Amino acid sequence: MDATPLASTAIRSRDTRRINLALQGGGTHGAFTWGVLERLLDEDWLEFDGMSGTSAGAINAAIFALGLSEGGRAGAREGLNRFWRDLGSKFAVSPLQTSPLEKALWGWDMTYSMAWKAFDTLTRVASPYQFNPFPIEFNPLRRALETSLDLARLRSDPNAIRLFISATNVRSGKPKVFTRQEITVDALLASACLPNIFRAVEIDGEAYWDGGYLGNPALWPLYHERMAADIILVQLNPIYRPELPTSVSDIMNRLNEISFNASLMSEIRAIDFVQRLLESGRLEQPRYRRIFLHLIEDEERMRAFKLSTKFNGDWDFLQTMRKYGNEAAETFLTQSAHQLGRDSTLDTARFL
């Protein structure tokens, strides 16, 4: 499916706005962000200043930044399309996929499939150091990144957009933010390293796990005084679930959502506090400056997907995620784009 721009002429005629993008992680749900980014690329009046990403958000951010560096908006669009197609083809031959019958019975949810049950059980009783003793694990993500990204070019391009990739230092328990000049395939894999599935990624003698534990994504690198004041957060993990999880899978899914949203909620609280102090005149600019927060999400749809779907690389599923992201970005552009550079449109009450 090719994304089709739906914005009105009124939106397209807006004054140029510089924005930062903050991209959450969420496994193959990151294809939602693919759809969001495609839709934003259609708007020539939007200029991209910086990006912060974690896990799947980190990978989307790196592909986006490299694509802009190599071929402008068309290059970014093509890079995203090429990566997700390549990843889908890798998953098509991986052991973690459902049979046609299981797909017919349960759709995108792999919770009851034989492949998922075996995978889930294995990751609960053995560490990746026990059930995967090889120095280089089978990882379709690594293969897709190595064939899709010329990160040396991105590191050396002085005109590339600012890029910040979050990981978690295993030994210190502190966040690590890799800048554009430090981006490697290992840095991206570190940002997406779930410790119950993959061995910690070693970089310069330090071991790293998924960045979502301490920054999903990290917003603070985007506060720099020379960067754009608008930060658009692309959210994958639902903040609120009305139902009480009772199954083991649903409990684990909710624990993951809460854990991976915790640091983001803390940052939004801090930003909200500082902004209210600025508005009341209790803090002075330019030492402190206005930050405008915005949100692109579709919680209603994303709540319907179980934990197993974050590992679903079925091409039809990836295309569905892409479509949902495209539509969520369209909703934002229609309802909130006029507030860019003027005020926040993110409802901070949801995060307080």
Short mmCIF file of C-alpha atoms in Angstrom, two decimals:
data_model
loop_
_atom_site.label_atom_id
_atom_site.label_comp_id
_atom_site.label_asym_id
_atom_site.label_seq_id
_atom_site.Cartn_x
_atom_site.Cartn_y
_atom_site.Cartn_z
CA MET A 1 0.00 0.00 0.00
CA ASP A 2 1.34 3.41 -0.91
CA ALA A 3 0.55 6.22 1.50
CA THR A 4 -1.57 8.90 -0.11
CA PRO A 5 -1.34 12.51 1.13
CA LEU A 6 -4.72 13.80 2.24
CA ALA A 7 -3.85 17.24 3.59
CA SER A 8 -5.69 20.25 2.33
CA THR A 9 -4.16 23.13 0.41
CA ALA A 10 -4.61 25.20 3.55
CA ILE A 11 -2.21 22.96 5.47
CA ARG A 12 0.33 22.93 2.66
CA SER A 13 0.39 26.73 2.50
CA ARG A 14 1.48 27.20 6.13
CA ASP A 15 4.67 29.04 7.04
CA THR A 16 7.73 26.83 7.40
CA ARG A 17 8.07 25.21 10.82
CA ARG A 18 11.09 23.44 12.26
CA ILE A 19 10.25 20.44 14.40
CA ASN A 20 11.91 17.74 16.47
CA LEU A 21 10.63 14.18 16.45
CA ALA A 22 10.69 11.82 19.43
CA LEU A 23 10.03 8.20 18.45
CA GLN A 24 9.00 5.47 20.88
CA GLY A 25 10.06 1.84 20.59
CA GLY A 26 7.68 -1.10 20.35
CA GLY A 27 9.07 -3.91 18.18
CA THR A 28 7.37 -4.32 14.83
CA HIS A 29 4.75 -1.82 15.98
CA GLY A 30 7.44 0.57 14.78
CA ALA A 31 5.83 0.22 11.35
CA PHE A 32 3.20 2.61 12.77
CA THR A 33 5.98 5.21 13.02
CA TRP A 34 6.96 4.39 9.43
CA GLY A 35 3.48 5.51 8.37
CA VAL A 36 3.70 8.66 10.50
CA LEU A 37 7.04 9.68 9.04
CA GLU A 38 5.86 9.07 5.48
CA ARG A 39 2.91 11.34 6.04
CA LEU A 40 4.99 14.12 7.58
CA LEU A 41 7.40 13.95 4.64
CA ASP A 42 4.53 14.98 2.37
CA GLU A 43 4.43 18.41 4.03
CA ASP A 44 7.11 20.63 2.48
CA TRP A 45 6.50 23.33 5.07
CA LEU A 46 7.82 21.02 7.81
CA GLU A 47 11.59 21.05 8.36
CA PHE A 48 13.21 18.38 10.52
CA ASP A 49 15.71 19.67 13.05
CA GLY A 50 16.44 16.74 15.38
CA MET A 51 15.27 13.24 16.26
CA SER A 52 15.41 11.19 19.43
CA GLY A 53 14.54 7.52 19.24
CA THR A 54 14.61 4.28 21.17
CA SER A 55 14.54 0.69 19.92
CA ALA A 56 12.31 0.62 16.82
CA GLY A 57 12.12 4.40 17.13
CA ALA A 58 15.92 4.59 17.01
CA ILE A 59 16.02 2.51 13.85
CA ASN A 60 13.31 4.57 12.15
CA ALA A 61 15.14 7.75 13.16
CA ALA A 62 18.48 6.56 11.76
CA ILE A 63 16.90 5.44 8.48
CA PHE A 64 15.01 8.74 8.20
CA ALA A 65 18.11 10.84 8.91
CA LEU A 66 20.27 8.86 6.49
CA GLY A 67 17.62 9.03 3.78
CA LEU A 68 17.38 12.81 4.11
CA SER A 69 21.17 13.03 3.91
CA GLU A 70 21.39 10.85 0.80
CA GLY A 71 18.35 11.95 -1.18
CA GLY A 72 16.18 14.47 0.65
CA ARG A 73 12.53 13.63 1.34
CA ALA A 74 12.39 11.06 -1.44
CA GLY A 75 15.50 9.41 -0.01
CA ALA A 76 13.98 9.21 3.48
CA ARG A 77 10.76 7.74 2.11
CA GLU A 78 12.63 5.17 0.03
CA GLY A 79 14.94 4.24 2.91
CA LEU A 80 12.04 3.50 5.23
CA ASN A 81 10.23 1.50 2.59
CA ARG A 82 13.35 -0.53 1.75
CA PHE A 83 14.14 -1.31 5.39
CA TRP A 84 10.65 -2.46 6.36
CA ARG A 85 10.32 -4.57 3.23
CA ASP A 86 13.68 -6.17 3.97
CA LEU A 87 12.72 -6.81 7.59
CA GLY A 88 9.43 -8.35 6.49
CA SER A 89 11.24 -10.69 4.11
CA LYS A 90 13.61 -11.75 6.92
CA PHE A 91 10.70 -12.52 9.23
CA ALA A 92 9.03 -14.51 6.45
CA VAL A 93 11.72 -17.18 6.78
CA SER A 94 12.19 -16.95 10.56
CA PRO A 95 10.88 -19.66 12.92
CA LEU A 96 8.72 -17.08 14.73
CA GLN A 97 5.71 -16.96 12.46
CA THR A 98 2.18 -18.32 12.46
CA SER A 99 0.81 -20.98 10.18
CA PRO A 100 -1.97 -20.06 7.71
CA LEU A 101 -4.48 -21.85 9.96
CA GLU A 102 -3.32 -20.01 13.09
CA LYS A 103 -3.48 -16.70 11.24
CA ALA A 104 -7.02 -17.51 10.09
CA LEU A 105 -8.04 -18.32 13.67
CA TRP A 106 -6.35 -15.54 15.62
CA GLY A 107 -5.36 -12.88 13.11
CA TRP A 108 -2.25 -10.91 14.05
CA ASP A 109 -2.16 -12.22 17.62
CA MET A 110 0.45 -14.99 17.93
CA THR A 111 -0.25 -15.69 21.61
CA TYR A 112 -1.79 -19.11 20.95
CA SER A 113 0.47 -20.17 18.08
CA MET A 114 2.90 -23.04 18.57
CA ALA A 115 5.86 -20.92 17.47
CA TRP A 116 5.10 -18.16 19.99
CA LYS A 117 4.44 -20.59 22.86
CA ALA A 118 7.78 -22.27 22.27
CA PHE A 119 9.57 -18.92 22.01
CA ASP A 120 7.83 -17.47 25.07
CA THR A 121 8.53 -20.55 27.19
CA LEU A 122 12.19 -20.63 26.18
CA THR A 123 12.76 -16.98 27.09
CA ARG A 124 11.20 -17.56 30.52
CA VAL A 125 13.30 -20.58 31.54
CA ALA A 126 16.67 -19.79 29.95
CA SER A 127 18.71 -16.66 29.36
CA PRO A 128 20.01 -15.78 25.88
CA TYR A 129 23.43 -16.83 27.18
CA GLN A 130 22.09 -20.33 27.81
CA PHE A 131 19.82 -21.10 24.88
CA ASN A 132 21.91 -19.20 22.33
CA PRO A 133 25.60 -19.94 22.98
CA PHE A 134 26.88 -18.64 19.64
CA PRO A 135 28.84 -15.36 19.54
CA ILE A 136 26.68 -14.00 16.70
CA GLU A 137 23.01 -14.77 17.22
CA PHE A 138 20.51 -15.18 14.43
CA ASN A 139 19.02 -11.74 14.34
CA PRO A 140 16.97 -10.65 11.33
CA LEU A 141 17.21 -7.06 12.58
CA ARG A 142 21.01 -7.00 12.37
CA ARG A 143 20.90 -8.39 8.84
CA ALA A 144 18.30 -5.86 7.75
CA LEU A 145 20.30 -2.97 9.24
CA GLU A 146 23.59 -4.06 7.72
CA THR A 147 22.06 -4.30 4.25
CA SER A 148 19.99 -1.10 4.50
CA LEU A 149 22.13 1.53 6.21
CA ASP A 150 25.35 3.31 5.28
CA LEU A 151 25.90 4.68 8.77
CA ALA A 152 29.44 5.84 7.99
CA ARG A 153 27.93 8.38 5.61
CA LEU A 154 25.47 9.55 8.27
CA ARG A 155 28.23 9.98 10.85
CA SER A 156 30.37 12.04 8.50
CA ASP A 157 27.71 14.32 6.99
CA PRO A 158 27.94 17.70 8.77
CA ASN A 159 24.57 18.75 7.31
CA ALA A 160 22.61 15.74 8.57
CA ILE A 161 19.94 16.38 11.17
CA ARG A 162 20.74 15.95 14.84
CA LEU A 163 20.17 12.39 16.01
CA PHE A 164 20.00 10.90 19.52
CA ILE A 165 19.68 7.16 20.18
CA SER A 166 18.97 5.85 23.70
CA ALA A 167 20.30 2.68 25.33
CA THR A 168 20.63 1.48 28.94
CA ASN A 169 24.06 0.85 30.46
CA VAL A 170 23.70 -2.53 32.17
CA ARG A 171 26.42 -2.07 34.77
CA SER A 172 25.79 1.55 35.79
CA GLY A 173 22.02 1.54 35.32
CA LYS A 174 22.30 4.92 33.62
CA PRO A 175 20.99 6.03 30.23
CA LYS A 176 23.39 6.29 27.33
CA VAL A 177 22.51 8.59 24.44
CA PHE A 178 24.47 8.01 21.25
CA THR A 179 24.74 11.08 19.02
CA ARG A 180 24.73 11.01 15.23
CA GLN A 181 28.53 10.93 15.18
CA GLU A 182 28.45 7.76 17.32
CA ILE A 183 25.77 5.81 15.47
CA THR A 184 26.68 2.27 14.47
CA VAL A 185 24.65 -0.89 13.83
CA ASP A 186 25.69 -2.03 17.32
CA ALA A 187 24.35 1.21 18.85
CA LEU A 188 21.00 0.64 17.16
CA LEU A 189 20.94 -3.00 18.28
CA ALA A 190 21.81 -1.89 21.83
CA SER A 191 18.85 0.46 21.80
CA ALA A 192 16.61 -2.49 20.84
CA CYS A 193 18.24 -5.17 23.03
CA LEU A 194 15.57 -6.89 25.11
CA PRO A 195 17.61 -8.72 27.79
CA ASN A 196 15.42 -11.81 27.93
CA ILE A 197 15.91 -12.39 24.20
CA PHE A 198 19.32 -11.00 23.20
CA ARG A 199 22.72 -10.89 24.82
CA ALA A 200 23.79 -7.44 25.95
CA VAL A 201 25.45 -5.48 23.17
CA GLU A 202 29.07 -4.62 23.97
CA ILE A 203 30.32 -1.22 22.78
CA ASP A 204 33.73 0.10 23.85
CA GLY A 205 33.82 -2.26 26.81
CA GLU A 206 30.33 -1.36 28.10
CA ALA A 207 27.25 -3.59 27.95
CA TYR A 208 23.91 -2.16 26.88
CA TRP A 209 20.25 -3.18 26.98
CA ASP A 210 17.13 -1.67 25.46
CA GLY A 211 16.94 2.10 25.87
CA GLY A 212 13.25 1.96 26.75
CA TYR A 213 13.98 1.31 30.41
CA LEU A 214 15.37 4.81 30.93
CA GLY A 215 14.19 6.81 27.91
CA ASN A 216 11.39 5.83 25.56
CA PRO A 217 12.32 8.11 23.98
CA ALA A 218 14.61 10.56 25.78
CA LEU A 219 13.30 14.10 25.32
CA TRP A 220 16.06 15.99 27.11
CA PRO A 221 18.57 15.90 24.21
CA LEU A 222 16.05 17.96 22.24
CA TYR A 223 16.04 20.85 24.75
CA HIS A 224 19.19 22.43 23.30
CA GLU A 225 18.74 26.17 22.86
CA ARG A 226 19.57 26.08 19.15
CA MET A 227 17.05 23.35 18.41
CA ALA A 228 13.43 23.79 17.38
CA ALA A 229 10.96 24.49 20.16
CA ASP A 230 8.38 21.97 18.88
CA ILE A 231 8.74 18.31 19.86
CA ILE A 232 6.35 15.83 18.26
CA LEU A 233 6.16 12.55 20.17
CA VAL A 234 5.12 9.45 18.22
CA GLN A 235 3.64 7.12 20.83
CA LEU A 236 3.33 3.36 20.40
CA ASN A 237 2.78 2.09 23.94
CA PRO A 238 -0.66 2.84 25.40
CA ILE A 239 -0.69 4.93 28.57
CA TYR A 240 -4.11 3.74 29.73
CA ARG A 241 -5.85 0.37 29.60
CA PRO A 242 -9.36 0.12 31.02
CA GLU A 243 -9.31 -3.65 31.50
CA LEU A 244 -7.45 -5.47 34.28
CA PRO A 245 -4.90 -7.91 32.80
CA THR A 246 -5.38 -11.42 34.18
CA SER A 247 -3.50 -13.78 31.86
CA VAL A 248 0.26 -14.20 32.13
CA SER A 249 0.75 -12.72 28.66
CA ASP A 250 -1.49 -9.72 29.33
CA ILE A 251 0.18 -9.04 32.68
CA MET A 252 3.62 -9.10 31.07
CA ASN A 253 2.40 -6.85 28.29
CA ARG A 254 1.05 -4.30 30.76
CA LEU A 255 4.23 -4.43 32.85
CA ASN A 256 6.25 -3.72 29.71
CA GLU A 257 4.01 -0.80 28.76
CA ILE A 258 4.23 0.72 32.24
CA SER A 259 8.02 0.23 32.41
CA PHE A 260 8.63 1.63 28.95
CA ASN A 261 6.39 4.66 29.55
CA ALA A 262 7.70 5.52 33.03
CA SER A 263 10.71 7.64 32.06
CA LEU A 264 8.73 9.44 29.36
CA MET A 265 6.01 10.33 31.86
CA SER A 266 8.61 11.69 34.27
CA GLU A 267 10.14 13.89 31.58
CA ILE A 268 6.77 15.24 30.50
CA ARG A 269 5.96 16.08 34.13
CA ALA A 270 9.24 17.97 34.44
CA ILE A 271 8.68 19.87 31.18
CA ASP A 272 5.15 20.77 32.24
CA PHE A 273 6.41 22.06 35.60
CA VAL A 274 9.06 24.28 33.99
CA GLN A 275 6.62 25.60 31.39
CA ARG A 276 4.12 26.58 34.07
CA LEU A 277 6.86 28.41 35.96
CA LEU A 278 7.78 30.26 32.77
CA GLU A 279 4.18 31.24 32.13
CA SER A 280 3.83 32.58 35.67
CA GLY A 281 7.02 34.65 35.34
CA ARG A 282 8.89 32.72 38.03
CA LEU A 283 11.63 31.68 35.60
CA GLU A 284 13.44 33.94 33.16
CA GLN A 285 14.21 33.43 29.50
CA PRO A 286 16.56 32.80 27.71
CA ARG A 287 18.07 30.56 30.40
CA TYR A 288 14.78 28.68 30.27
CA ARG A 289 12.73 28.63 27.11
CA ARG A 290 9.34 27.53 25.92
CA ILE A 291 9.00 23.95 24.68
CA PHE A 292 5.90 22.97 22.73
CA LEU A 293 4.92 19.31 23.05
CA HIS A 294 2.71 17.50 20.54
CA LEU A 295 1.54 13.91 20.21
CA ILE A 296 0.77 11.58 17.34
CA GLU A 297 -0.89 8.39 18.57
CA ASP A 298 -3.80 6.01 18.13
CA GLU A 299 -4.22 4.43 21.56
CA GLU A 300 -7.64 3.01 20.77
CA ARG A 301 -6.25 0.87 17.97
CA MET A 302 -2.91 0.08 19.59
CA ARG A 303 -4.56 -1.20 22.78
CA ALA A 304 -6.10 -4.01 20.74
CA PHE A 305 -2.71 -5.57 19.98
CA LYS A 306 -1.21 -8.15 22.32
CA LEU A 307 2.43 -8.46 23.34
CA SER A 308 3.10 -11.14 20.72
CA THR A 309 2.24 -8.75 17.89
CA LYS A 310 5.36 -6.69 18.67
CA PHE A 311 7.26 -9.65 17.22
CA ASN A 312 4.96 -10.16 14.25
CA GLY A 313 6.81 -9.44 11.03
CA ASP A 314 4.02 -10.53 8.70
CA TRP A 315 4.01 -8.12 5.74
CA ASP A 316 0.23 -7.59 5.91
CA PHE A 317 0.57 -6.72 9.60
CA LEU A 318 3.38 -4.25 8.93
CA GLN A 319 1.26 -2.63 6.24
CA THR A 320 -1.65 -2.35 8.68
CA MET A 321 0.60 -0.61 11.21
CA ARG A 322 1.87 1.69 8.46
CA LYS A 323 -1.69 2.61 7.49
CA TYR A 324 -2.65 3.37 11.09
CA GLY A 325 0.40 5.61 11.49
CA ASN A 326 -0.39 7.42 8.26
CA GLU A 327 -3.93 8.10 9.45
CA ALA A 328 -2.80 9.22 12.92
CA ALA A 329 -0.39 11.73 11.36
CA GLU A 330 -3.18 12.99 9.11
CA THR A 331 -5.37 13.56 12.17
CA PHE A 332 -2.58 15.52 13.85
CA LEU A 333 -1.97 17.66 10.79
CA THR A 334 -5.66 18.43 10.41
CA GLN A 335 -6.38 19.17 14.06
CA SER A 336 -3.15 20.48 15.58
CA ALA A 337 -0.64 21.60 12.95
CA HIS A 338 -1.75 25.23 13.21
CA GLN A 339 -0.45 25.29 16.81
CA LEU A 340 3.14 24.46 15.91
CA GLY A 341 5.43 27.22 17.13
CA ARG A 342 2.61 28.72 19.21
CA ASP A 343 1.50 26.33 21.93
CA SER A 344 1.58 22.72 23.08
CA THR A 345 -1.19 20.43 21.89
CA LEU A 346 -0.22 17.41 24.00
CA ASP A 347 -2.66 16.91 26.87
CA THR A 348 -0.17 16.65 29.73
CA ALA A 349 -2.95 15.53 32.09
CA ARG A 350 -2.73 12.10 30.45
CA PHE A 351 0.85 11.79 31.71
CA LEU A 352 0.55 13.42 35.16
#
